[in-house]
CSV table of C-alpha atoms in Angstrom, one decimal:
chain,number,residue,atom,x,y,z
A,1,MET,CA,75.1,171.8,150.9
A,2,ALA,CA,77.0,174.1,148.6
A,3,ASP,CA,77.2,173.0,144.9
A,4,PRO,CA,77.7,169.2,145.1
A,5,ARG,CA,80.1,169.4,142.1
A,6,GLY,CA,81.6,172.7,143.1
A,7,PHE,CA,85.0,171.3,144.2
A,8,LEU,CA,85.2,169.5,140.8
A,9,LYS,CA,84.3,172.6,138.7
A,10,VAL,CA,86.4,175.1,140.7
A,11,THR,CA,89.8,173.8,141.6
A,12,GLU,CA,91.6,177.1,141.9
A,13,ARG,CA,91.8,178.9,145.3
A,14,GLU,CA,91.2,182.6,145.0
A,15,THR,CA,91.4,185.2,147.8
A,16,ALA,CA,91.2,189.0,148.0
A,17,LYS,CA,94.0,190.8,146.2
A,18,ARG,CA,96.4,193.0,148.2
A,19,ARG,CA,96.8,196.6,147.2
A,20,PRO,CA,100.0,197.4,145.3
A,21,VAL,CA,103.0,197.5,147.7
A,22,ALA,CA,104.2,200.9,146.4
A,23,ILE,CA,100.8,202.4,147.4
A,24,ARG,CA,99.9,200.6,150.6
A,25,ILE,CA,103.2,201.3,152.4
A,26,LYS,CA,102.4,205.0,152.2
A,27,ASP,CA,99.3,204.7,154.4
A,28,TRP,CA,97.9,202.7,157.3
A,29,ASN,CA,94.8,201.4,155.6
A,30,GLU,CA,94.1,197.6,155.4
A,31,VAL,CA,96.3,196.0,152.8
A,32,TYR,CA,93.4,194.1,151.0
A,33,GLU,CA,91.2,195.4,148.3
A,34,LYS,CA,87.4,195.1,148.6
A,35,ARG,CA,86.3,191.5,148.2
A,36,ASP,CA,84.4,190.5,145.1
A,37,SER,CA,81.1,188.9,146.3
A,38,ALA,CA,80.9,186.8,143.1
A,39,VAL,CA,84.4,185.3,143.7
A,40,VAL,CA,83.5,184.7,147.4
A,41,ARG,CA,80.3,182.8,146.4
A,42,THR,CA,82.2,180.8,143.8
A,43,GLN,CA,84.9,179.8,146.4
A,44,ALA,CA,82.1,178.9,148.9
A,45,SER,CA,80.8,176.4,146.3
A,46,ARG,CA,84.0,174.4,146.7
A,47,CYS,CA,82.9,173.3,150.2
A,48,MET,CA,81.9,169.6,150.2
A,49,ASP,CA,79.8,169.7,153.3
A,50,CYS,CA,81.7,166.7,154.6
A,51,GLY,CA,79.9,164.0,156.6
A,52,VAL,CA,82.6,164.5,159.2
A,53,PRO,CA,83.8,168.2,158.7
A,54,PHE,CA,87.3,168.2,160.0
A,55,CYS,CA,87.3,172.0,159.7
A,56,HIS,CA,85.4,171.8,163.0
A,57,GLN,CA,88.3,170.0,164.5
A,58,GLY,CA,90.7,172.8,163.4
A,59,CYS,CA,88.5,175.7,164.5
A,60,PRO,CA,89.0,176.5,168.3
A,61,LEU,CA,85.5,178.1,168.3
A,62,GLY,CA,83.7,175.2,166.6
A,63,ASN,CA,82.4,177.5,163.9
A,64,LEU,CA,79.6,175.9,161.8
A,65,ILE,CA,81.7,176.3,158.7
A,66,PRO,CA,80.0,174.1,156.1
A,67,GLU,CA,76.6,175.6,157.0
A,68,TRP,CA,77.6,179.2,156.4
A,69,ASN,CA,79.6,178.3,153.3
A,70,ASP,CA,76.4,176.8,151.9
A,71,LEU,CA,74.4,179.9,152.8
A,72,THR,CA,77.0,182.2,151.2
A,73,TRP,CA,76.9,180.2,148.0
A,74,ARG,CA,73.1,180.5,148.0
A,75,ASP,CA,73.5,184.3,148.5
A,76,GLN,CA,71.7,184.1,151.8
A,77,GLY,CA,73.9,186.6,153.7
A,78,LYS,CA,71.6,187.4,156.5
A,79,SER,CA,71.2,183.7,157.4
A,80,ALA,CA,74.9,183.2,157.0
A,81,ILE,CA,75.8,185.9,159.6
A,82,GLU,CA,73.2,184.5,162.0
A,83,ARG,CA,74.8,181.1,161.8
A,84,LEU,CA,78.3,182.5,162.1
A,85,HIS,CA,77.3,184.5,165.2
A,86,GLN,CA,76.1,181.4,166.9
A,87,THR,CA,79.7,180.4,167.7
A,88,ASN,CA,81.7,183.6,167.1
A,89,ASN,CA,81.1,186.9,168.8
A,90,PHE,CA,83.5,188.9,166.6
A,91,PRO,CA,84.1,187.3,163.1
A,92,GLU,CA,85.4,190.6,161.8
A,93,PHE,CA,88.4,190.1,164.2
A,94,THR,CA,89.0,186.4,163.6
A,95,GLY,CA,88.3,186.7,159.9
A,96,ARG,CA,91.2,189.2,159.6
A,97,LEU,CA,93.6,188.0,162.3
A,98,CYS,CA,93.1,184.2,162.9
A,99,PRO,CA,95.8,181.9,161.4
A,100,ALA,CA,92.9,179.8,160.1
A,101,PRO,CA,93.8,176.3,161.4
A,102,CYS,CA,90.4,175.3,159.9
A,103,GLU,CA,91.8,175.5,156.4
A,104,GLN,CA,94.7,173.2,157.3
A,105,SER,CA,92.0,170.7,158.4
A,106,CYS,CA,89.8,171.1,155.3
A,107,VAL,CA,89.2,167.7,153.8
A,108,LEU,CA,89.5,169.2,150.3
A,109,GLY,CA,93.0,170.2,151.3
A,110,ILE,CA,94.1,166.6,151.1
A,111,ASN,CA,94.6,166.8,147.4
A,112,GLN,CA,93.5,170.4,146.4
A,113,PRO,CA,93.9,173.9,147.8
A,114,ALA,CA,91.7,174.2,150.8
A,115,VAL,CA,88.4,176.1,150.8
A,116,THR,CA,89.0,179.8,151.5
A,117,ILE,CA,87.2,179.6,154.9
A,118,LYS,CA,88.8,182.7,156.4
A,119,GLU,CA,88.0,184.8,153.4
A,120,ILE,CA,84.4,183.7,153.4
A,121,GLU,CA,84.1,184.4,157.1
A,122,VAL,CA,85.3,188.0,156.8
A,123,SER,CA,83.1,188.5,153.7
A,124,ILE,CA,80.0,187.4,155.6
A,125,ILE,CA,80.5,189.9,158.5
A,126,ASP,CA,81.5,192.8,156.2
A,127,GLN,CA,78.3,192.3,154.2
A,128,ALA,CA,76.3,192.1,157.5
A,129,PHE,CA,77.7,195.4,158.7
A,130,ASP,CA,77.1,197.0,155.2
A,131,HIS,CA,73.5,195.9,155.3
A,132,GLY,CA,72.8,196.8,158.9
A,133,TRP,CA,72.3,193.1,160.0
A,134,VAL,CA,74.5,193.5,163.1
A,135,THR,CA,72.1,194.8,165.7
A,136,PRO,CA,72.1,194.9,169.6
A,137,HIS,CA,70.6,191.9,171.4
A,138,ALA,CA,69.4,193.2,174.7
A,139,PRO,CA,68.5,190.7,177.4
A,140,GLU,CA,64.8,189.9,178.0
A,141,ARG,CA,65.2,190.3,181.7
A,142,MET,CA,67.9,191.4,184.1
A,143,THR,CA,69.3,189.0,186.8
A,144,GLY,CA,70.3,191.7,189.2
A,145,LYS,CA,73.8,190.4,189.3
A,146,THR,CA,76.9,192.5,188.5
A,147,VAL,CA,80.1,191.5,186.9
A,148,ALA,CA,83.4,193.3,186.4
A,149,VAL,CA,85.6,192.3,183.5
A,150,VAL,CA,89.2,193.3,183.8
A,151,GLY,CA,90.8,193.7,180.3
A,152,SER,CA,89.1,194.8,177.1
A,153,GLY,CA,90.8,192.6,174.6
A,154,PRO,CA,88.9,190.1,172.5
A,155,ALA,CA,88.5,187.7,175.4
A,156,GLY,CA,87.2,190.3,177.7
A,157,LEU,CA,84.8,191.8,175.2
A,158,ALA,CA,83.4,188.4,174.2
A,159,ALA,CA,82.8,187.5,177.8
A,160,ALA,CA,81.2,190.9,178.5
A,161,GLN,CA,78.8,190.5,175.6
A,162,GLN,CA,77.7,187.0,176.6
A,163,LEU,CA,77.3,188.1,180.3
A,164,ALA,CA,75.2,191.1,179.3
A,165,ARG,CA,73.0,189.1,177.0
A,166,ALA,CA,72.4,186.7,179.9
A,167,GLY,CA,71.0,189.7,181.8
A,168,HIS,CA,73.9,190.6,184.1
A,169,THR,CA,75.1,194.2,184.6
A,170,VAL,CA,78.6,194.3,183.2
A,171,ALA,CA,81.4,196.8,183.4
A,172,VAL,CA,84.7,196.4,181.5
A,173,TYR,CA,87.8,197.9,183.0
A,174,GLU,CA,90.8,198.8,180.9
A,175,ARG,CA,94.1,200.5,182.0
A,176,ASP,CA,94.7,202.1,178.6
A,177,ASP,CA,93.0,205.3,177.5
A,178,ARG,CA,90.9,203.5,174.9
A,179,ILE,CA,88.9,200.2,174.9
A,180,GLY,CA,90.1,197.3,172.8
A,181,GLY,CA,93.3,195.9,174.4
A,182,LEU,CA,95.4,194.0,171.9
A,183,LEU,CA,92.8,194.8,169.2
A,184,ARG,CA,93.3,198.5,169.7
A,185,TYR,CA,97.0,198.9,170.3
A,186,GLY,CA,98.6,195.6,169.5
A,187,ILE,CA,97.3,195.1,166.0
A,188,PRO,CA,98.4,197.7,163.3
A,189,ASP,CA,95.7,199.4,161.2
A,190,PHE,CA,97.1,197.8,158.0
A,191,LYS,CA,96.0,194.4,159.4
A,192,MET,CA,92.7,195.7,160.9
A,193,GLU,CA,91.4,199.2,160.9
A,194,LYS,CA,90.0,200.4,164.2
A,195,ILE,CA,86.5,201.0,162.7
A,196,GLN,CA,86.1,197.2,163.2
A,197,VAL,CA,86.6,197.6,166.9
A,198,ASP,CA,84.6,200.9,167.3
A,199,ARG,CA,81.4,199.6,165.6
A,200,ARG,CA,81.4,196.4,167.7
A,201,LEU,CA,81.9,198.5,170.9
A,202,ALA,CA,78.8,200.5,169.9
A,203,GLN,CA,76.8,197.3,169.7
A,204,LEU,CA,78.1,196.2,173.2
A,205,GLU,CA,77.2,199.6,174.7
A,206,ALA,CA,73.7,199.3,173.2
A,207,GLU,CA,73.4,195.9,174.9
A,208,GLY,CA,74.2,197.4,178.2
A,209,VAL,CA,77.9,196.9,178.7
A,210,ARG,CA,79.7,199.8,180.3
A,211,PHE,CA,83.3,200.7,179.7
A,212,ARG,CA,85.8,202.1,182.2
A,213,ALA,CA,88.9,203.1,180.3
A,214,GLY,CA,92.0,204.5,182.0
A,215,VAL,CA,91.5,202.5,185.2
A,216,ASN,CA,94.4,200.3,186.3
A,217,ILE,CA,93.1,197.6,188.6
A,218,GLY,CA,95.6,197.1,191.5
A,219,VAL,CA,96.7,200.7,191.3
A,220,ASP,CA,93.7,203.0,190.8
A,221,ILE,CA,91.4,200.5,192.5
A,222,THR,CA,92.5,197.6,194.6
A,223,TRP,CA,91.4,194.1,193.8
A,224,GLU,CA,89.6,193.9,197.2
A,225,GLU,CA,87.6,197.1,196.4
A,226,LEU,CA,86.7,195.7,193.0
A,227,ARG,CA,85.6,192.4,194.4
A,228,SER,CA,83.4,194.2,197.0
A,229,ARG,CA,81.6,196.2,194.4
A,230,TYR,CA,80.6,193.3,192.1
A,231,ASP,CA,79.1,189.9,192.5
A,232,ALA,CA,81.8,188.4,190.3
A,233,VAL,CA,85.1,189.5,188.7
A,234,LEU,CA,86.5,188.1,185.5
A,235,VAL,CA,90.2,188.5,184.7
A,236,ALA,CA,91.0,188.8,181.0
A,237,THR,CA,94.5,190.3,180.9
A,238,GLY,CA,98.0,189.5,179.7
A,239,ALA,CA,98.1,189.5,175.9
A,240,THR,CA,100.4,192.5,175.8
A,241,LYS,CA,102.8,191.2,178.5
A,242,PRO,CA,106.1,190.6,176.8
A,243,ARG,CA,108.7,187.9,177.3
A,244,ASP,CA,112.2,189.2,177.9
A,245,LEU,CA,115.4,188.1,176.3
A,246,PRO,CA,117.9,188.2,179.2
A,247,VAL,CA,121.2,188.3,177.3
A,248,ALA,CA,124.2,190.6,177.6
A,249,GLY,CA,123.6,194.1,176.4
A,250,ARG,CA,119.8,193.9,176.9
A,251,GLU,CA,119.9,197.3,178.8
A,252,LEU,CA,121.3,199.2,175.8
A,253,ASP,CA,119.4,202.0,174.2
A,254,GLY,CA,117.5,201.0,171.1
A,255,VAL,CA,116.5,197.5,172.3
A,256,HIS,CA,112.7,197.5,172.8
A,257,PHE,CA,109.9,195.1,173.3
A,258,ALA,CA,107.7,194.6,170.3
A,259,MET,CA,104.5,195.7,172.1
A,260,ASP,CA,106.1,199.0,173.3
A,261,PHE,CA,106.9,199.7,169.6
A,262,LEU,CA,103.5,198.7,168.3
A,263,ILE,CA,101.4,200.4,171.0
A,264,GLN,CA,103.2,203.7,170.4
A,265,GLY,CA,102.8,203.3,166.6
A,266,ASN,CA,99.1,202.7,166.9
A,267,LYS,CA,98.6,205.7,169.2
A,268,VAL,CA,100.3,208.0,166.7
A,269,VAL,CA,98.1,206.6,163.9
A,270,ALA,CA,95.1,207.3,166.1
A,271,GLY,CA,96.1,210.9,166.2
A,272,ASP,CA,97.8,211.0,169.6
A,273,GLU,CA,101.1,212.7,170.4
A,274,VAL,CA,103.6,210.3,171.9
A,275,ALA,CA,106.6,211.8,173.7
A,276,ASN,CA,110.0,210.1,172.8
A,277,GLN,CA,108.3,207.7,170.4
A,278,ILE,CA,110.1,204.6,169.3
A,279,ASP,CA,110.4,205.5,165.6
A,280,ALA,CA,112.1,203.4,162.9
A,281,LYS,CA,112.4,206.3,160.5
A,282,GLY,CA,115.9,206.4,159.0
A,283,LYS,CA,117.1,203.4,161.1
A,284,HIS,CA,118.3,199.9,160.3
A,285,VAL,CA,115.9,197.7,162.2
A,286,ILE,CA,116.4,194.1,163.5
A,287,VAL,CA,113.3,192.1,164.5
A,288,LEU,CA,113.9,189.1,166.7
A,289,GLY,CA,111.3,186.5,166.1
A,290,GLY,CA,109.6,185.4,162.9
A,291,GLY,CA,106.0,185.1,164.0
A,292,ASP,CA,102.9,187.4,163.5
A,293,THR,CA,104.1,190.0,166.0
A,294,GLY,CA,107.4,190.2,164.2
A,295,ALA,CA,105.6,190.7,160.9
A,296,ASP,CA,103.5,193.5,162.5
A,297,CYS,CA,106.8,195.2,163.5
A,298,ILE,CA,108.1,194.8,160.0
A,299,GLY,CA,105.0,196.5,158.5
A,300,THR,CA,105.1,199.3,161.0
A,301,ALA,CA,108.8,200.0,160.6
A,302,THR,CA,108.4,200.0,156.8
A,303,ARG,CA,105.6,202.6,157.0
A,304,GLN,CA,107.6,204.7,159.4
A,305,GLY,CA,110.5,204.9,156.9
A,306,ALA,CA,113.1,202.4,158.1
A,307,LEU,CA,116.2,202.1,156.0
A,308,SER,CA,116.3,198.4,156.3
A,309,VAL,CA,114.5,195.6,158.2
A,310,THR,CA,116.0,192.2,159.0
A,311,THR,CA,114.2,189.4,160.8
A,312,PHE,CA,116.2,186.9,162.8
A,313,ALA,CA,114.4,183.6,163.4
A,314,ILE,CA,115.9,181.0,165.7
A,315,GLY,CA,114.6,177.9,163.8
A,316,LYS,CA,115.3,176.8,160.2
A,317,GLN,CA,113.2,178.0,157.3
A,318,PRO,CA,109.9,176.0,157.2
A,319,PRO,CA,109.0,174.1,154.0
A,320,SER,CA,106.4,175.5,151.6
A,321,ASP,CA,104.5,172.2,151.5
A,322,ARG,CA,103.1,170.2,154.4
A,323,PRO,CA,105.9,168.0,155.9
A,324,ARG,CA,105.4,164.3,156.4
A,325,HIS,CA,105.6,164.5,160.2
A,326,GLN,CA,102.7,167.0,160.3
A,327,PRO,CA,100.1,165.1,158.3
A,328,TRP,CA,96.5,166.3,157.6
A,329,PRO,CA,94.5,167.4,159.5
A,330,THR,CA,97.1,168.7,162.0
A,331,TYR,CA,98.3,172.3,161.7
A,332,PRO,CA,101.6,172.3,159.9
A,333,THR,CA,104.5,174.8,160.2
A,334,LEU,CA,104.9,176.3,156.7
A,335,PHE,CA,106.8,179.1,155.1
A,336,GLU,CA,104.4,182.0,154.7
A,337,VAL,CA,104.7,185.4,153.1
A,338,ALA,CA,102.6,187.9,155.1
A,339,SER,CA,101.8,191.2,153.6
A,340,ALA,CA,104.7,192.8,155.6
A,341,HIS,CA,107.2,190.3,154.2
A,342,GLU,CA,106.0,191.1,150.7
A,343,GLU,CA,106.6,194.8,151.2
A,344,PHE,CA,110.2,195.2,152.6
A,345,GLY,CA,113.1,193.6,154.4
A,346,GLU,CA,114.7,190.2,154.6
A,347,ARG,CA,114.5,187.1,156.8
A,348,GLN,CA,117.4,185.1,158.2
A,349,TYR,CA,117.0,181.7,159.9
A,350,LEU,CA,119.0,179.6,162.4
A,351,SER,CA,119.9,182.9,164.1
A,352,SER,CA,120.2,182.6,167.9
A,353,THR,CA,120.7,186.0,169.7
A,354,VAL,CA,123.4,185.7,172.3
A,355,GLU,CA,124.4,189.3,172.9
A,356,PHE,CA,123.5,193.0,172.1
A,357,VAL,CA,126.6,195.1,171.2
A,358,GLY,CA,126.6,198.9,171.1
């Protein structure tokens, strides 16, 4: 296990520092500074390697968290990434984007700040890429079976990788002009730069996965045609499909879905020209919804030069500490300050949108 007395010697929780606000809002680079490996190792030493590790209960992937915490503390990075990859195809994505329910289930979190599990995870994969430990795993033999995966977001890519490693011939279809789905166009670069997607795609291609971008299944190819070409079809779509707010005035100009705004913003950052772009420059922006997507919209509007950004959330402001009705190890609803909230704008709670006027 990690240092048996680590949680007693190191009681402070320390994560990577964010770049100064005045600097980072002028670019689209990730908001965090480079992680200090010594700090990461020290934080990993706090893991108690519990007899019953409740972090497993919190993690939807079942990551072997105490094991790679221990390997990180021992400075065995190559073994750590091998253990992490056993349950997680893309820790560079989850380590940056996951809300980390594992940390809310950490046993140490009962009476101390939880282990920085998410921080350790992303540090393991970043070190692995830096040292060339992430390599293709081609199948030993081919099965002769073919599979089409429709949708190239994280679910589609993970499925494609597992299928290819099992020896199947896999093609991934994506209606957008680039592969990546939500990772490519739904997540702003300040949360995850697209090099994270591109180098993982290079690994999948080396493993035999083939990508078909710009193909809209049901329009360019019928589902019947696709089914006739392949032995199996896997559908992995829908993450960018918005939920409408059907209130009076919804049809007015200037009322947009978050995904339309974010996708266009990401395309411009990637160097594309977008006709009639939804641009927040010089505008007063209202964001309806206080979740992660709303925070992405805040950060994007800030970097585009919005005059003001106000978030309306329908519920009341969550508490800063775990409420009694959401006891450990459940995932509590807490007041959080994302990087975008730290940069600009204000939040208002108990705001129910009943009409757009204009």
